[in-house]
PDB file of C-alpha atoms in Angstrom:
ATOM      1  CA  UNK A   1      -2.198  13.653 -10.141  1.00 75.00           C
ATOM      2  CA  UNK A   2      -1.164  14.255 -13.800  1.00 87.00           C
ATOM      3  CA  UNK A   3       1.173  11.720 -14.713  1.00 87.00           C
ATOM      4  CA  UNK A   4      -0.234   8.735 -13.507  1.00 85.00           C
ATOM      5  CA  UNK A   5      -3.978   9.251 -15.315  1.00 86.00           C
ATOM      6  CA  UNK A   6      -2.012  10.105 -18.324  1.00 91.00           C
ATOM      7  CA  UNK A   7       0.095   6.956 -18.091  1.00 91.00           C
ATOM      8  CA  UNK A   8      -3.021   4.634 -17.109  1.00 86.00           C
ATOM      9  CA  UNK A   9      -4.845   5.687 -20.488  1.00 89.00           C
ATOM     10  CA  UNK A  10      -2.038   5.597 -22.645  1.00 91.00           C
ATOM     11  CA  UNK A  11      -0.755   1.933 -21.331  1.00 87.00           C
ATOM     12  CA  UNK A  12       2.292   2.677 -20.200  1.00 92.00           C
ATOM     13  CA  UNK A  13       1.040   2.756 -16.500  1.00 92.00           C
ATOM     14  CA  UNK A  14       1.789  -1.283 -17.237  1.00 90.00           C
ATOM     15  CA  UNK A  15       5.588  -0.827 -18.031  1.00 93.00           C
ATOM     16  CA  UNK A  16       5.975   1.925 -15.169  1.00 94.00           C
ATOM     17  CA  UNK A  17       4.300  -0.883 -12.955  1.00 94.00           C
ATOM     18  CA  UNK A  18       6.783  -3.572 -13.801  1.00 95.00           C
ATOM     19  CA  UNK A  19       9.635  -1.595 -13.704  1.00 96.00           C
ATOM     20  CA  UNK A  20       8.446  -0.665  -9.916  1.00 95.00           C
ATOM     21  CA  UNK A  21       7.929  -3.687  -8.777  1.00 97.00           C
ATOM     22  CA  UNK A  22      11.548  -4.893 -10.338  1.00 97.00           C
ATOM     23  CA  UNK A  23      13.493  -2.221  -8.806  1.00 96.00           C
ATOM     24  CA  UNK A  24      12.038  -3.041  -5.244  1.00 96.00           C
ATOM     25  CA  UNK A  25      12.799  -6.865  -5.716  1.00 97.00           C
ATOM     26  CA  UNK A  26      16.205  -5.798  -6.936  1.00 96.00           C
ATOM     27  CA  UNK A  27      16.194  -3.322  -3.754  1.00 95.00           C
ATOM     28  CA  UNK A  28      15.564  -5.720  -1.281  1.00 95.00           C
ATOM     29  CA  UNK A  29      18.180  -8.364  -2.780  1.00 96.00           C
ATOM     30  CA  UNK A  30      20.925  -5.967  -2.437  1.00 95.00           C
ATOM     31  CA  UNK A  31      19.492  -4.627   1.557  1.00 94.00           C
ATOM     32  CA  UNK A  32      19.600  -8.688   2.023  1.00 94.00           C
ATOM     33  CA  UNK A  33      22.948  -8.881   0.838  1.00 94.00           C
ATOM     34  CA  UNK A  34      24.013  -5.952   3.288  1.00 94.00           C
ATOM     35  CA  UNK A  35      22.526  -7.809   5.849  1.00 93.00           C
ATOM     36  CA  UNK A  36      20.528  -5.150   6.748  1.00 90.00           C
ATOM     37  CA  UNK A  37      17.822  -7.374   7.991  1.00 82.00           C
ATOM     38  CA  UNK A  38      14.026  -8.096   7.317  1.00 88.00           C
ATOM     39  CA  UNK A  39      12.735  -4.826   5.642  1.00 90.00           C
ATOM     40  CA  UNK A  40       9.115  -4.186   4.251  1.00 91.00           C
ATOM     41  CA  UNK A  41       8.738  -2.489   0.730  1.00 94.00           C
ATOM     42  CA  UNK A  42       5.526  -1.709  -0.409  1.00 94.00           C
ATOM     43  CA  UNK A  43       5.035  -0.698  -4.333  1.00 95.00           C
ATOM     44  CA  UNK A  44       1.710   0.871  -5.484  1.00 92.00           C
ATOM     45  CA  UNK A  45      -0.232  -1.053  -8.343  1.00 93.00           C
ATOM     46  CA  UNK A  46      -2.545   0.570 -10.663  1.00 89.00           C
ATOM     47  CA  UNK A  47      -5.762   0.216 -11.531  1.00 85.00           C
ATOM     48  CA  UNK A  48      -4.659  -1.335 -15.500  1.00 85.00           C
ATOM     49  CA  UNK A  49      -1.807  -3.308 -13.752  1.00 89.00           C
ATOM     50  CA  UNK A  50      -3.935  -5.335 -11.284  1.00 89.00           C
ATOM     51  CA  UNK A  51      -6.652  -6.174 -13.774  1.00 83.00           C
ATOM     52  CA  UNK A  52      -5.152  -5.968 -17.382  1.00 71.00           C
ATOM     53  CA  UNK A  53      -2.027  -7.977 -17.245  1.00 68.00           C
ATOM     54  CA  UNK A  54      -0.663 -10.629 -15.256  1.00 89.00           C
ATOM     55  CA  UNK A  55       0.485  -9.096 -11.930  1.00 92.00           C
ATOM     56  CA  UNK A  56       1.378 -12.361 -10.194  1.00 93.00           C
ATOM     57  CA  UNK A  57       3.782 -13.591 -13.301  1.00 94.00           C
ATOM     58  CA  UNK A  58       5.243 -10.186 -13.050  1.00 95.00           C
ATOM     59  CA  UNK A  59       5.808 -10.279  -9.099  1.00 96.00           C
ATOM     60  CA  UNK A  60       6.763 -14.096  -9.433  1.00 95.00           C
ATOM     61  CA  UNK A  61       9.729 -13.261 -12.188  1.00 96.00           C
ATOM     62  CA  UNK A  62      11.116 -10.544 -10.707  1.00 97.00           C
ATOM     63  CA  UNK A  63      11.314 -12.220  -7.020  1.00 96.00           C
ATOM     64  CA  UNK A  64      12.804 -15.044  -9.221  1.00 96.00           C
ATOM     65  CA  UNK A  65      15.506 -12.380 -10.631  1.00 97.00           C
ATOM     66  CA  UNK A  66      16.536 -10.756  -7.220  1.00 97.00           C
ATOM     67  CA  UNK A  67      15.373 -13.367  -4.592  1.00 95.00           C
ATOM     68  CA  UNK A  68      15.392 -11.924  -0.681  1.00 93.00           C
ATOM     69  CA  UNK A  69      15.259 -14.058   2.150  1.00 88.00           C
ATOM     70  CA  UNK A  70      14.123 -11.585   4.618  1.00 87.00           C
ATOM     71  CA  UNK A  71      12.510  -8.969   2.888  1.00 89.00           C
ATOM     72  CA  UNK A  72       8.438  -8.843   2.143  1.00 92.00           C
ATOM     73  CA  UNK A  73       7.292  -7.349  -0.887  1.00 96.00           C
ATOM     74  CA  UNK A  74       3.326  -5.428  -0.099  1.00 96.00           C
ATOM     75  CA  UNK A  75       1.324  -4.574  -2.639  1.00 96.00           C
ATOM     76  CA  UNK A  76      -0.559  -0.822  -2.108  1.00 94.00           C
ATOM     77  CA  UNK A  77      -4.027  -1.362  -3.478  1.00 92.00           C
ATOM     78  CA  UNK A  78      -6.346   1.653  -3.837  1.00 85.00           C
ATOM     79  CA  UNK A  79      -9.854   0.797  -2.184  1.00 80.00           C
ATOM     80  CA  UNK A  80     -11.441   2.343  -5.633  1.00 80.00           C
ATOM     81  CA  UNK A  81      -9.478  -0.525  -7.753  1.00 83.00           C
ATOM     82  CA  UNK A  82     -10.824  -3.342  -5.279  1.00 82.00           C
ATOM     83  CA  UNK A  83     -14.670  -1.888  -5.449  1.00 81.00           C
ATOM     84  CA  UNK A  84     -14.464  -1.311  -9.164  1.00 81.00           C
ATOM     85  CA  UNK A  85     -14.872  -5.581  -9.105  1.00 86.00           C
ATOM     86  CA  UNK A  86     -15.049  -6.627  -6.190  1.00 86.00           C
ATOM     87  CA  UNK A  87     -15.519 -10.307  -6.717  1.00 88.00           C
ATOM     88  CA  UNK A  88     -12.444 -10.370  -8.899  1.00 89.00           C
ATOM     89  CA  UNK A  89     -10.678  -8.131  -6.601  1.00 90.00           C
ATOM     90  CA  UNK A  90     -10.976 -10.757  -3.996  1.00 91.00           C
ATOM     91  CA  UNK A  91     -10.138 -13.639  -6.104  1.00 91.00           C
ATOM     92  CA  UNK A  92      -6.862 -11.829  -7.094  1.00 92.00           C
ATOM     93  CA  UNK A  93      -5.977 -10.895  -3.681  1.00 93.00           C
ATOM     94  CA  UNK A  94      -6.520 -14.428  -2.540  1.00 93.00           C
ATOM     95  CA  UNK A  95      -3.848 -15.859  -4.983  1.00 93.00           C
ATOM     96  CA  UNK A  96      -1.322 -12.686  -4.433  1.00 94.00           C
ATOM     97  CA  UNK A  97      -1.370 -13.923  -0.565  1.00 94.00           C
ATOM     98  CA  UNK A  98      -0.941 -17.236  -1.544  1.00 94.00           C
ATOM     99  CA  UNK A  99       2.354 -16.437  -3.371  1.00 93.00           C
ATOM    100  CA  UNK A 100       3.053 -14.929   0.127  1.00 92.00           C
ATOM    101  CA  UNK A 101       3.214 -11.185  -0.410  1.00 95.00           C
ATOM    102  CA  UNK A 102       1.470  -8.561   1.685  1.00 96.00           C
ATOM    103  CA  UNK A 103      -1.733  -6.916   0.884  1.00 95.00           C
ATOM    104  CA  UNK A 104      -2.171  -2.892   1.554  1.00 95.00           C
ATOM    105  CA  UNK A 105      -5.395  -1.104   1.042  1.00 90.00           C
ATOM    106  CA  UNK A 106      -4.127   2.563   0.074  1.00 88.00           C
ATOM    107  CA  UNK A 107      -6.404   5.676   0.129  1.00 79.00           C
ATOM    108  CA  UNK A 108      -8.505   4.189   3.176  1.00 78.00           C
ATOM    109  CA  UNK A 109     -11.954   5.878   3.697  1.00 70.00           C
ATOM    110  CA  UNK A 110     -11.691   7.986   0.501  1.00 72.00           C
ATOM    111  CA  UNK A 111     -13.440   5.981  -1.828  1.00 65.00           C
ATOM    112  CA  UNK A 112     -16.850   3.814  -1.327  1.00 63.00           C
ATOM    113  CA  UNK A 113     -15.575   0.669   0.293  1.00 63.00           C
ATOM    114  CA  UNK A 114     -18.365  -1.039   2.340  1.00 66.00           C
ATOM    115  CA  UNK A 115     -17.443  -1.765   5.372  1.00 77.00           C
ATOM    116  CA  UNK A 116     -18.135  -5.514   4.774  1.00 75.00           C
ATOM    117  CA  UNK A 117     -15.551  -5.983   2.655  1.00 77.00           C
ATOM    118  CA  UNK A 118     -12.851  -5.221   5.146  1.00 80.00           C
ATOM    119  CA  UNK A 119     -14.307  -9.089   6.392  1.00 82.00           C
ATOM    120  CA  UNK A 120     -13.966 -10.481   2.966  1.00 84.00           C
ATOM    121  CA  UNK A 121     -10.821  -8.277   1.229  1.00 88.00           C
ATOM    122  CA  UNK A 122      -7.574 -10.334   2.278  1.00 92.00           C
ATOM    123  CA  UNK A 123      -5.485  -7.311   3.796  1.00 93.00           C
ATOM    124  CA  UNK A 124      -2.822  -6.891   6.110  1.00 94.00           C
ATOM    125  CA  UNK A 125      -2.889  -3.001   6.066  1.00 94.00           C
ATOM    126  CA  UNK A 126      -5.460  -0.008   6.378  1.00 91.00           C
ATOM    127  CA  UNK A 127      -3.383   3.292   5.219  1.00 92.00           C
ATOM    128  CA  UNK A 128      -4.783   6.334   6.494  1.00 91.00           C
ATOM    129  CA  UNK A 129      -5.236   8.500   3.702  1.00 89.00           C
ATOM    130  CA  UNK A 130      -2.682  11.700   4.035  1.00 92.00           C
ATOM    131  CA  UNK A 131      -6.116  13.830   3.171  1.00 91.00           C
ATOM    132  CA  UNK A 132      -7.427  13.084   7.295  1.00 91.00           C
ATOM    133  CA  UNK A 133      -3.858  13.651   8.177  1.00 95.00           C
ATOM    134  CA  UNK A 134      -3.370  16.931   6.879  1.00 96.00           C
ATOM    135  CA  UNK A 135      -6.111  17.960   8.792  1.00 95.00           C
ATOM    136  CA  UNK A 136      -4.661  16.694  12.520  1.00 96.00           C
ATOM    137  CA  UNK A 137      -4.884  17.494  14.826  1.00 96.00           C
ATOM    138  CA  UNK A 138      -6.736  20.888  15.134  1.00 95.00           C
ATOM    139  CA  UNK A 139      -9.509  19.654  13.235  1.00 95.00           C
ATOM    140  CA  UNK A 140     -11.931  16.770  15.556  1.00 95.00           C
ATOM    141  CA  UNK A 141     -13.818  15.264  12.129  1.00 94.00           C
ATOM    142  CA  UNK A 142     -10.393  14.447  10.817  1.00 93.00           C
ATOM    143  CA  UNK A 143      -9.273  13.186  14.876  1.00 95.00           C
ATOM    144  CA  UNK A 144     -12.629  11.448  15.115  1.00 94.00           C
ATOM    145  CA  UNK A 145     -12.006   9.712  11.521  1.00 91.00           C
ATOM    146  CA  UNK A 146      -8.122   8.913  12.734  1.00 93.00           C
ATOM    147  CA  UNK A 147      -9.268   7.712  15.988  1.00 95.00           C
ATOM    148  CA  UNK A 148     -11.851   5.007  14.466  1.00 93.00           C
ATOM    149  CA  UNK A 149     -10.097   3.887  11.932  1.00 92.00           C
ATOM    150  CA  UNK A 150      -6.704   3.121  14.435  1.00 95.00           C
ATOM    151  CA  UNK A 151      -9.517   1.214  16.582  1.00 95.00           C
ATOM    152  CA  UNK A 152     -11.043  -0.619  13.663  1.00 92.00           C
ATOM    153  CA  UNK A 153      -7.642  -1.534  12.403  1.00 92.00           C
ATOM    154  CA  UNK A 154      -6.707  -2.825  16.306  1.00 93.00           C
ATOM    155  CA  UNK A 155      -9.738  -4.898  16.053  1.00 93.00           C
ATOM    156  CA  UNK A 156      -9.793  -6.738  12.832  1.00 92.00           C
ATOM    157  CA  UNK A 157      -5.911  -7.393  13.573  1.00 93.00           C
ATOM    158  CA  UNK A 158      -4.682  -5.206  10.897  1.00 94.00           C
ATOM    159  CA  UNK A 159      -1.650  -2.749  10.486  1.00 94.00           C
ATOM    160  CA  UNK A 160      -2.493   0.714  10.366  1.00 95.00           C
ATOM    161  CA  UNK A 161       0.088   3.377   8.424  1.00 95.00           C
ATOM    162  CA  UNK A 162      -0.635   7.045   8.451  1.00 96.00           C
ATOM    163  CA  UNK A 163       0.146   8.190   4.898  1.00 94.00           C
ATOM    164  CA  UNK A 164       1.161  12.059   4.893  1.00 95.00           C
ATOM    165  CA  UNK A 165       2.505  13.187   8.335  1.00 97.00           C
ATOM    166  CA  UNK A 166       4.861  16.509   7.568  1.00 97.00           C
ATOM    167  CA  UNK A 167       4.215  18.020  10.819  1.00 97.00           C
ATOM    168  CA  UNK A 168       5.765  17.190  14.344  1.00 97.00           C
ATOM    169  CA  UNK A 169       1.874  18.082  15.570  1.00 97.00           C
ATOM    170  CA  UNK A 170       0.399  15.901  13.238  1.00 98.00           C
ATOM    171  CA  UNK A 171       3.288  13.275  14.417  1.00 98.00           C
ATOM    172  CA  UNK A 172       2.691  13.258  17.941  1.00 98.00           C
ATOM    173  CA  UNK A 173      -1.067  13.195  17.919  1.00 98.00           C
ATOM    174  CA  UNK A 174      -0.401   9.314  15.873  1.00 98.00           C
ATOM    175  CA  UNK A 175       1.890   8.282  18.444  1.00 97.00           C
ATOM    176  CA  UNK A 176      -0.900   9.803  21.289  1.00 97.00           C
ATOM    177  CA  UNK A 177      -3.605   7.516  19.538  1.00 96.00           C
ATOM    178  CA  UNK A 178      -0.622   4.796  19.207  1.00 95.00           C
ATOM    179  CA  UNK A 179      -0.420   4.573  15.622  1.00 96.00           C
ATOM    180  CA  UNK A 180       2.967   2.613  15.471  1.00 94.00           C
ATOM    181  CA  UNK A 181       3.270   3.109  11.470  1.00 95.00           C
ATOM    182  CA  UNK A 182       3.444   6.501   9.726  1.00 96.00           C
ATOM    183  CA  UNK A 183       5.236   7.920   6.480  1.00 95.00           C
ATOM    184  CA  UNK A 184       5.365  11.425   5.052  1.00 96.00           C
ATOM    185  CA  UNK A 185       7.976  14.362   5.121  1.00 96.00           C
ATOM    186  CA  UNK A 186       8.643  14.788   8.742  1.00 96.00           C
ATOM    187  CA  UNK A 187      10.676  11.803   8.569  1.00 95.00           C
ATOM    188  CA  UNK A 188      12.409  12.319   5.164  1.00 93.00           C
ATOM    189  CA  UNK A 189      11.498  13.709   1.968  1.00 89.00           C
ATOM    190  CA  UNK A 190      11.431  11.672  -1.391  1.00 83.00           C
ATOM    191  CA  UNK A 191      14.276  10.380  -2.063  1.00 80.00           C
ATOM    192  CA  UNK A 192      15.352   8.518  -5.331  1.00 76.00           C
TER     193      UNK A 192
END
């Protein structure tokens, strides 16, 4: 909450960025190598990094640099970066899928998407922000909110992840409303 606002205005929220997305590339070429099979990494890009510089040069040179056969790179997209401009939002997000990466819209339900631009945004995944999760499942506004977005997600086709579960409660309620994706402590905390 501190470091990233603080890296955003001073510009180094751009370097940070790159060096991310590198070290999953590079990640995922050695996981290849170990034959460890088709893996998914997703790597969170600012608000400065998908607008200011050129985030599909950056994603194209380092996939050039540690090339992986069966590993997908996804992009984590907050829905207040995408509604900020949403025309060139969608433009970008056109061309990143193109290039054949995956498209994740973080933070879900936090922000002020419009519901009609779930039709027009080119996403493969809703995240369910770990603020409704906390929440589960004692409280039925944050169950209600879980519920509906697991059933919008079913219908429009998309992946749903759970961002946030640390509790086994809070884990078996998602696999209850068959959320098959989920990340947060009660599986493993960070690790470097």
């Amino acid at each position: 909450a501190r470091i990233i606002p603080l890296a955003e205005r001073s510009g180094l929220i751009t370097r940070i960025g790159r060096w991310g997305i590198e070290e999953a590339c590079r990640q995922m070429h050695e996981w290849d190598a170990q034959g460890l099979g088709s893996l998914l990494v997703s790597v969170n890009v600012s608000a400065r990094q998908f607008y200011d510089c050129d985030l599909r040069e950056v994603v194209d040179q380092a996939r050039r640099r540690w090339p992986s056969r069966h590993s997908v790179l996804e992009l984590e997209i907050t829905e207040s970066v995408l509604m900020d401009r949403p025309d060139a939002a969608i433009k970008q997000l056109c061309d990143l899928r193109r290039d054949g990466l995956r498209i994740s819209l973080d933070d879900f339900g936090t922000g002020y998407c419009s519901l009609a631009y779930l039709t027009r945004f080119p996403i493969d995944t809703l995240k369910i922000d770990a603020r409704f999760v906390a929440d589960l499942p004692d409280d039925h506004r944050a169950a209600a909110i879980a519920r509906s977005v697991l059933a919008l997600g079913e219908q429009l086709g998309l992946e749903i992840v759970a961002e946030g579960v640390e509790t086994e409660a809070q884990l078996e309620f998602l696999r209850q409303q068959r959320c098959a994706h989920m990340q947060g402590f009660v599986f493993s905390p960070a690790v470097p």
